Amino acid sequence: MLLQVFCILAVAIIMCDASLAYISIHRRTRMGTRLGVTLALAGLAMLCYLLSLIFGNIYTRYSILTTSYFISIDFLLLSLLVTVSFFIRLPSRNWHKIAFLVLKIFMLFDIAMLIVNIRWSHCFSYSAVDPEIGLYEYKLQPWGYVHVGYSYVVLALIFAMVAYKFLSVPREYKITYGVVVAVLIATVAFNNISLLLADRESWLYNILDFSVMGYSLGAYAIFWSTFRYRKHGLLNRLKMEVFDKINQGIVLFDDADELIILNKKTEELLPKIRFREGLSLNDFAAQCNIESLTGIIREQYSIQCYGGEEEGKEIPLRCDFRVIRNKQHQMIGKLLVFSNITQETDFLTGFHSWENFKEFITHNTDALPDRMRVIVCDPNRLSVTNSTISYDAGNKVIKDLSRLMKKHMPKDTYFVRGHDAHLVALSFSCIEEDVIDYLEMIREEFKDLYSNGFQYAVGEYDRRKTDLLSAVQMTCIAMRNRKLLDQESIHSSSLTSLIRALQECDSDTEEHVKRTMKMGAKLGRRLGLSDIEQSDLALLCILHDIGKIGVPLEILNKPGKLSQDEKKTIQTHVEKGYQIAQSTKELQGIAEMILYHHERWDGKGYPSGLSNDNIPILSRVIAVVDAYDAMVNDRAYRARLTEAVAQNELMENAGTQFDPVIVSQFLQMLRDEGKIVDSHEKQVVNNIVVKGFNIDFSEREDKAENHVHEVVHTQYFLDEQNKILTVDDWFEKLTGYTEEDVQERKLSQMDLIPEEDRTEYMIKTGELLASDSMAYLEHRIRRKDGTDIFVFCMGRVYFDPAVRANRSQIIVTNLRDTYSLKHYAIKEQKGNTP
């Protein structure tokens, strides 16, 4: 029975030796080749020994096979020695070469003696026995001790080299060599203990032959350490060492948003976080006091937060978030890297310092979203506070304003300390109206602390149109423009001097400015102008005619008709106004708008003959507002016109002198204010003749039944985990789910999307929201009854200040419920396809 077990193991080892030898040699490296040869010799030695047991029933054959086994052992040991020298990276020395040469010569001598032993038994003698394994036993003769001595010398050298390496390498590398040492010790110990204790009658005698397998096991240990452990196990250990030693906090969550691993630095940076197995990403974000990361759509971005305390102050951190995907683009985890940015942070506010922020954003262009709201705040009359009270008092103003910004702005806002007292906030997920609401809350609370208040401007960053630093710069300019208009700001004094100079030319300037600013602000909101454009428009309302201070008063206030030369002189006021604005840093942003505010829609204006959209939009707006105010108020050269006549003038010149869309919006604004009451005037407003086309609004009521229709839709809201919060009456009609179903089942947006569409839906939604604040999609919804319908869907993510969390607004309409599809479907059925 023992013979069969041995034979099975021997065959398995021989096959394993052959396979690993092929794998090693196939690697085509010096180490691989040497190890491959060693494995092949180990397999050969095992094969010779196995054959001697199976076919050794004849003395001569047994002697030849046993001698072949001993010779294979000689070659194997020397090959193993060479392999180990490469394995431990033994440096090349002259005495090493001499030692190897001596061993080779001695091996050749030993081989010669073993061959001679087949005829004359001066090394080993064989006697017939009848144990369970083998038919003969061999006894050492005088020259046989030379062979055994040679074998033990080589084994001792191998053991010494590996043991020395094991003791000298760092702890992380010890397992690489420790396995080989352990196998060598076990093999030698097993062989020697068996020899010392065994006799023919004991069971140890019968298992003595299993010790020959130890040579193969030694080679396996080297193979594992070289090609498996070094590549995977050791690499993983080193990765963990680097992972723990890196000077950044690293946290990894799996695809189910549960904590997988974190390093020691994370615990140092975030000592207040209660880390536990299965900690969810949402709970982790809440403990870090940062925006929830579970429902995010962006693949990567950076956010500011605060960790433990150092010298009584919270440590400012930057959290770099990144979604990890595999080759199939499936999300497999979420990585958060926390960096201590104390050295990069403004000491007073805790905001990212401007110079470090510029360097950071230059080298990490993908760290922030493609679109953001840019907010710049600046305290009023700060220089007065610094000069009349103290710089400490001024610093306290800045510090309090920064504190209120962090308190009221969304959690995912990125704060930067700009030049001077400019405090910059980059809001990832807010629309402009929401941002202004937050700023007004800050303003109210700031007013309770300081009577001077502060000024702000809101801009937009869009990667497709500009770079982030330029967007911040443009918003800073808009904020300075606001300060020019703010009487509480010291900067307004320079504007006041310009207005006074203009009043000397035109006594009605002050009232004219107030009227145009009021109308301009209302019209700007109707046109959807951005906060920056509104700031520029307010300044333009004041200074569009600033060039008139360079026009002689006798021409400017001449009551009669002007000559051609006088007209040309007055027309020069746009170039003069442009030069004045260009010479003043705060006004350079509106210089071109001043220059072109007398251009005409049809290209017949001055000074450059621009037309249509080539004229800056604010120049087109001020042209309408200024013309209307001039017509309805007394001028030096004529009496005022009635509002009806002035409105008619605007309408008649829409599409020639004025932008027709702006005229239409302006007249609609007047209508909403009740300033157009006569039915004839309504008819005129409803029919604006535009050069090249006619917009006839008077037909709307007659044709509404056929062409204008209400779209039946449902509107509902989602929380940060995309769970449905509230629904309207139409939700059940569209989806089949009642409000009770939504609450009981805790339905999410994904529950409405067919399972096979969900991945595509998430990817497409993410792409759209990464480039725009709103997403428009056509997709399928799976109703409660299991049927699918195609819908149009509009969605946006916004920040809800009431709960201080992100919310999503979704508006959905069934395509089949739209009039156009029903109407054209009927026509197709009648054979009248449009």
Short mmCIF file of C-alpha atoms in Angstrom, two decimals, residues 208-491:
data_model
loop_
_atom_site.label_atom_id
_atom_site.label_comp_id
_atom_site.label_asym_id
_atom_site.label_seq_id
_atom_site.Cartn_x
_atom_site.Cartn_y
_atom_site.Cartn_z
CA LEU A 208 12.75 6.92 4.45
CA ASP A 209 12.41 7.20 0.67
CA PHE A 210 9.89 10.05 0.94
CA SER A 211 12.77 12.36 1.87
CA VAL A 212 13.90 12.50 -1.78
CA MET A 213 10.87 14.69 -2.45
CA GLY A 214 12.39 17.43 -0.32
CA TYR A 215 14.64 18.61 -3.19
CA SER A 216 11.59 19.34 -5.35
CA LEU A 217 9.87 21.10 -2.45
CA GLY A 218 12.90 23.36 -2.07
CA ALA A 219 12.71 24.30 -5.74
CA TYR A 220 8.98 24.92 -5.38
CA ALA A 221 9.64 27.28 -2.49
CA ILE A 222 12.04 29.31 -4.62
CA PHE A 223 9.58 29.33 -7.51
CA TRP A 224 6.77 30.56 -5.25
CA SER A 225 8.93 33.22 -3.62
CA THR A 226 10.32 34.43 -6.94
CA PHE A 227 7.33 34.41 -9.27
CA ARG A 228 4.29 34.38 -7.04
CA TYR A 229 4.93 35.97 -3.68
CA ARG A 230 7.22 38.70 -5.02
CA LYS A 231 4.65 39.61 -7.67
CA HIS A 232 1.52 39.45 -5.53
CA GLY A 233 1.98 38.82 -1.83
CA LEU A 234 5.08 40.93 -1.32
CA LEU A 235 3.73 43.63 -3.59
CA ASN A 236 0.53 43.75 -1.57
CA ARG A 237 2.47 43.93 1.69
CA LEU A 238 4.58 46.77 0.33
CA LYS A 239 1.48 48.50 -0.95
CA MET A 240 -0.01 48.34 2.52
CA GLU A 241 3.21 49.70 4.01
CA VAL A 242 3.22 52.58 1.53
CA PHE A 243 -0.53 52.96 2.06
CA ASP A 244 -0.02 53.42 5.80
CA LYS A 245 3.09 55.59 5.48
CA ILE A 246 1.76 58.02 2.83
CA ASN A 247 1.24 61.53 4.13
CA GLN A 248 -2.40 61.67 3.02
CA GLY A 249 -5.54 60.13 4.41
CA ILE A 250 -6.95 57.50 2.04
CA VAL A 251 -10.43 56.00 2.40
CA LEU A 252 -11.93 53.47 0.01
CA PHE A 253 -15.62 52.53 -0.26
CA ASP A 254 -17.01 49.65 -2.32
CA ASP A 255 -19.72 49.69 -4.98
CA ALA A 256 -22.38 49.49 -2.22
CA ASP A 257 -20.92 52.61 -0.54
CA GLU A 258 -19.57 50.67 2.44
CA LEU A 259 -16.12 51.22 3.95
CA ILE A 260 -13.45 48.79 2.74
CA ILE A 261 -10.16 50.18 3.98
CA LEU A 262 -8.46 53.29 5.33
CA ASN A 263 -4.91 54.11 6.32
CA LYS A 264 -3.50 55.38 9.61
CA LYS A 265 -3.13 58.93 8.34
CA THR A 266 -6.90 59.15 7.88
CA GLU A 267 -7.42 58.43 11.57
CA GLU A 268 -4.86 61.14 12.43
CA LEU A 269 -6.50 63.73 10.18
CA LEU A 270 -10.07 62.82 11.16
CA PRO A 271 -9.90 61.87 14.86
CA LYS A 272 -13.58 62.69 15.45
CA ILE A 273 -14.83 60.15 12.92
CA ARG A 274 -16.13 56.90 14.39
CA PHE A 275 -14.74 54.38 11.93
CA ARG A 276 -16.40 50.98 12.04
CA GLU A 277 -16.91 48.01 9.79
CA GLY A 278 -19.65 48.65 7.25
CA LEU A 279 -19.59 52.45 7.73
CA SER A 280 -21.63 53.93 4.89
CA LEU A 281 -20.32 56.68 2.65
CA ASN A 282 -23.28 58.87 3.53
CA ASP A 283 -22.65 58.53 7.30
CA PHE A 284 -18.95 59.18 6.75
CA ALA A 285 -19.71 62.35 4.75
CA ALA A 286 -22.12 63.53 7.45
CA GLN A 287 -19.50 63.05 10.17
CA CYS A 288 -16.98 64.96 8.05
CA ASN A 289 -19.60 67.72 7.65
CA ILE A 290 -19.31 67.59 3.88
CA GLU A 291 -21.95 67.15 1.20
CA SER A 292 -23.41 63.66 0.84
CA LEU A 293 -21.38 61.66 -1.69
CA THR A 294 -23.81 58.78 -2.28
CA GLY A 295 -25.97 60.46 -4.89
CA ILE A 296 -23.27 62.37 -6.74
CA ILE A 297 -23.01 62.17 -10.47
CA ARG A 298 -19.60 63.74 -11.04
CA GLU A 299 -16.74 61.25 -11.49
CA GLN A 300 -14.26 63.35 -9.55
CA TYR A 301 -13.94 66.63 -7.75
CA SER A 302 -12.33 68.32 -4.74
CA ILE A 303 -14.01 69.71 -1.66
CA GLN A 304 -12.90 71.47 1.49
CA CYS A 305 -13.51 70.19 5.01
CA TYR A 306 -11.93 70.33 8.45
CA GLY A 307 -10.30 67.64 10.59
CA GLY A 308 -8.92 67.56 14.14
CA GLU A 309 -7.64 70.54 16.06
CA GLU A 310 -4.12 71.87 16.22
CA GLU A 311 -3.28 74.67 18.66
CA GLY A 312 -7.00 75.24 19.19
CA LYS A 313 -7.80 75.60 15.48
CA GLU A 314 -9.42 73.11 13.15
CA ILE A 315 -7.05 71.65 10.57
CA PRO A 316 -8.18 72.58 7.02
CA LEU A 317 -8.32 69.59 4.68
CA ARG A 318 -8.95 69.08 1.00
CA CYS A 319 -10.91 65.96 0.08
CA ASP A 320 -10.26 64.71 -3.46
CA PHE A 321 -13.08 62.39 -4.48
CA ARG A 322 -12.87 59.95 -7.40
CA VAL A 323 -15.11 57.17 -8.72
CA ILE A 324 -13.13 54.01 -9.60
CA ARG A 325 -14.28 51.99 -12.60
CA ASN A 326 -13.09 48.75 -14.17
CA LYS A 327 -12.35 48.12 -17.86
CA GLN A 328 -16.06 47.51 -18.48
CA HIS A 329 -16.76 51.01 -17.06
CA GLN A 330 -18.59 49.52 -14.09
CA MET A 331 -18.28 51.42 -10.83
CA ILE A 332 -16.30 49.28 -8.38
CA GLY A 333 -15.54 51.80 -5.66
CA LYS A 334 -15.17 55.38 -4.49
CA LEU A 335 -11.85 56.77 -3.33
CA LEU A 336 -11.41 59.75 -1.01
CA VAL A 337 -7.99 61.29 -0.43
CA PHE A 338 -7.63 63.81 2.41
CA SER A 339 -4.73 66.27 2.35
CA ASN A 340 -3.65 68.65 5.10
CA ILE A 341 -3.62 72.03 3.38
CA THR A 342 -2.64 74.12 6.40
CA GLN A 343 0.39 75.45 4.54
CA GLU A 344 -1.81 76.28 1.55
CA THR A 345 -4.54 77.96 3.62
CA ASP A 346 -5.07 81.59 4.48
CA PHE A 347 -4.44 81.85 8.21
CA LEU A 348 -7.18 84.41 8.84
CA THR A 349 -10.14 82.83 7.01
CA GLY A 350 -9.21 79.16 6.63
CA PHE A 351 -9.83 79.50 2.90
CA HIS A 352 -7.44 78.17 0.26
CA SER A 353 -4.86 80.90 -0.38
CA TRP A 354 -5.01 82.45 -3.83
CA GLU A 355 -1.48 81.65 -4.98
CA ASN A 356 -1.70 78.02 -3.86
CA PHE A 357 -5.15 77.71 -5.39
CA LYS A 358 -3.86 78.94 -8.74
CA GLU A 359 -1.07 76.37 -8.65
CA PHE A 360 -3.47 73.61 -7.55
CA ILE A 361 -6.04 74.31 -10.27
CA THR A 362 -3.33 74.60 -12.94
CA HIS A 363 -2.06 71.08 -12.21
CA ASN A 364 -5.45 69.54 -11.35
CA THR A 365 -7.78 70.75 -14.06
CA ASP A 366 -10.28 67.95 -13.40
CA ALA A 367 -10.48 68.54 -9.65
CA LEU A 368 -13.51 70.81 -9.96
CA PRO A 369 -16.68 70.42 -12.06
CA ASP A 370 -17.01 71.72 -15.60
CA ARG A 371 -19.63 74.24 -14.49
CA MET A 372 -19.87 76.21 -11.24
CA ARG A 373 -21.22 79.39 -9.76
CA VAL A 374 -18.46 81.83 -8.84
CA ILE A 375 -19.20 84.15 -5.90
CA VAL A 376 -16.96 87.01 -4.81
CA CYS A 377 -17.66 88.95 -1.59
CA ASP A 378 -15.83 92.01 -0.28
CA PRO A 379 -16.55 94.11 2.85
CA ASN A 380 -17.38 97.77 2.32
CA ARG A 381 -15.10 100.54 3.59
CA LEU A 382 -12.51 98.07 4.86
CA SER A 383 -9.64 100.46 4.15
CA VAL A 384 -11.36 103.08 6.34
CA THR A 385 -11.66 100.53 9.16
CA ASN A 386 -7.97 99.63 8.81
CA SER A 387 -6.81 103.24 8.82
CA THR A 388 -9.15 104.73 11.44
CA ILE A 389 -9.47 101.85 13.91
CA SER A 390 -6.83 99.15 13.38
CA TYR A 391 -5.82 96.35 11.06
CA ASP A 392 -6.98 93.89 13.70
CA ALA A 393 -10.48 95.35 13.43
CA GLY A 394 -10.33 95.02 9.66
CA ASN A 395 -9.16 91.42 9.96
CA LYS A 396 -12.08 90.67 12.26
CA VAL A 397 -14.48 91.98 9.60
CA ILE A 398 -12.95 89.62 7.02
CA LYS A 399 -12.95 86.71 9.46
CA ASP A 400 -16.60 87.21 10.40
CA LEU A 401 -17.66 87.44 6.76
CA SER A 402 -15.77 84.23 5.93
CA ARG A 403 -17.43 82.51 8.91
CA LEU A 404 -20.90 83.50 7.69
CA MET A 405 -20.09 82.32 4.18
CA LYS A 406 -19.11 78.90 5.49
CA LYS A 407 -22.23 78.84 7.64
CA HIS A 408 -24.79 79.64 4.94
CA MET A 409 -23.28 78.37 1.69
CA PRO A 410 -23.80 74.69 0.70
CA LYS A 411 -21.44 72.16 2.26
CA ASP A 412 -19.74 71.32 -1.03
CA THR A 413 -18.73 74.94 -1.67
CA TYR A 414 -15.01 75.47 -2.28
CA PHE A 415 -13.66 78.64 -0.60
CA VAL A 416 -10.65 80.68 -1.71
CA ARG A 417 -9.11 83.84 -0.23
CA GLY A 418 -8.54 86.10 -3.21
CA HIS A 419 -6.52 89.28 -3.52
CA ASP A 420 -6.96 91.90 -0.80
CA ALA A 421 -10.23 91.19 1.00
CA HIS A 422 -11.91 89.29 -1.83
CA LEU A 423 -13.52 86.12 -0.53
CA VAL A 424 -14.27 83.65 -3.32
CA ALA A 425 -16.77 80.79 -3.13
CA LEU A 426 -17.14 78.15 -5.86
CA SER A 427 -20.55 76.52 -5.64
CA PHE A 428 -20.86 73.16 -7.40
CA SER A 429 -24.58 72.57 -7.54
CA CYS A 430 -26.44 75.86 -7.20
CA ILE A 431 -28.36 77.94 -9.67
CA GLU A 432 -27.88 81.69 -9.53
CA GLU A 433 -31.18 82.47 -7.81
CA ASP A 434 -30.34 80.08 -4.96
CA VAL A 435 -26.89 81.56 -4.55
CA ILE A 436 -28.31 85.07 -4.29
CA ASP A 437 -30.73 83.86 -1.62
CA TYR A 438 -27.81 82.54 0.46
CA LEU A 439 -25.90 85.79 -0.01
CA GLU A 440 -28.86 87.86 1.11
CA MET A 441 -29.09 85.72 4.27
CA ILE A 442 -25.38 86.37 4.85
CA ARG A 443 -25.92 90.07 4.22
CA GLU A 444 -28.73 90.29 6.79
CA GLU A 445 -26.66 88.59 9.46
CA PHE A 446 -23.55 90.59 8.56
CA LYS A 447 -25.55 93.84 8.84
CA ASP A 448 -26.25 92.98 12.48
CA LEU A 449 -22.50 92.96 13.08
CA TYR A 450 -21.28 95.78 10.84
CA SER A 451 -23.29 98.68 9.46
CA ASN A 452 -21.14 99.08 6.35
CA GLY A 453 -22.19 95.72 4.98
CA PHE A 454 -20.44 94.01 2.06
CA GLN A 455 -20.82 93.76 -1.69
CA TYR A 456 -20.94 90.63 -3.82
CA ALA A 457 -21.19 89.44 -7.41
CA VAL A 458 -22.18 86.08 -8.84
CA GLY A 459 -20.59 84.73 -12.01
CA GLU A 460 -20.54 81.47 -13.87
CA TYR A 461 -17.69 79.17 -14.82
CA ASP A 462 -18.11 76.97 -17.87
CA ARG A 463 -15.06 74.99 -18.95
CA ARG A 464 -16.23 75.12 -22.58
CA LYS A 465 -16.16 78.92 -22.62
CA THR A 466 -13.38 80.04 -20.29
CA ASP A 467 -10.91 78.90 -17.66
CA LEU A 468 -11.70 79.08 -13.97
CA LEU A 469 -9.18 81.79 -13.06
CA SER A 470 -10.59 84.07 -15.77
CA ALA A 471 -14.13 83.43 -14.52
CA VAL A 472 -13.05 84.44 -11.00
CA GLN A 473 -11.38 87.55 -12.38
CA MET A 474 -14.52 88.56 -14.30
CA THR A 475 -16.63 88.10 -11.18
CA CYS A 476 -14.19 90.25 -9.19
CA ILE A 477 -14.59 93.01 -11.78
CA ALA A 478 -18.38 92.76 -11.49
CA MET A 479 -18.10 92.97 -7.71
CA ARG A 480 -15.97 96.12 -8.00
CA ASN A 481 -18.61 97.58 -10.32
CA ARG A 482 -21.20 96.91 -7.64
CA LYS A 483 -19.01 98.70 -5.13
CA LEU A 484 -18.91 101.71 -7.42
CA LEU A 485 -22.70 101.83 -7.22
CA ASP A 486 -22.87 101.15 -3.49
CA GLN A 487 -22.99 104.38 -1.50
CA GLU A 488 -21.71 102.49 1.55
CA SER A 489 -18.50 101.69 -0.32
CA ILE A 490 -15.59 104.08 -0.43
CA HIS A 491 -15.12 103.19 -4.11
#
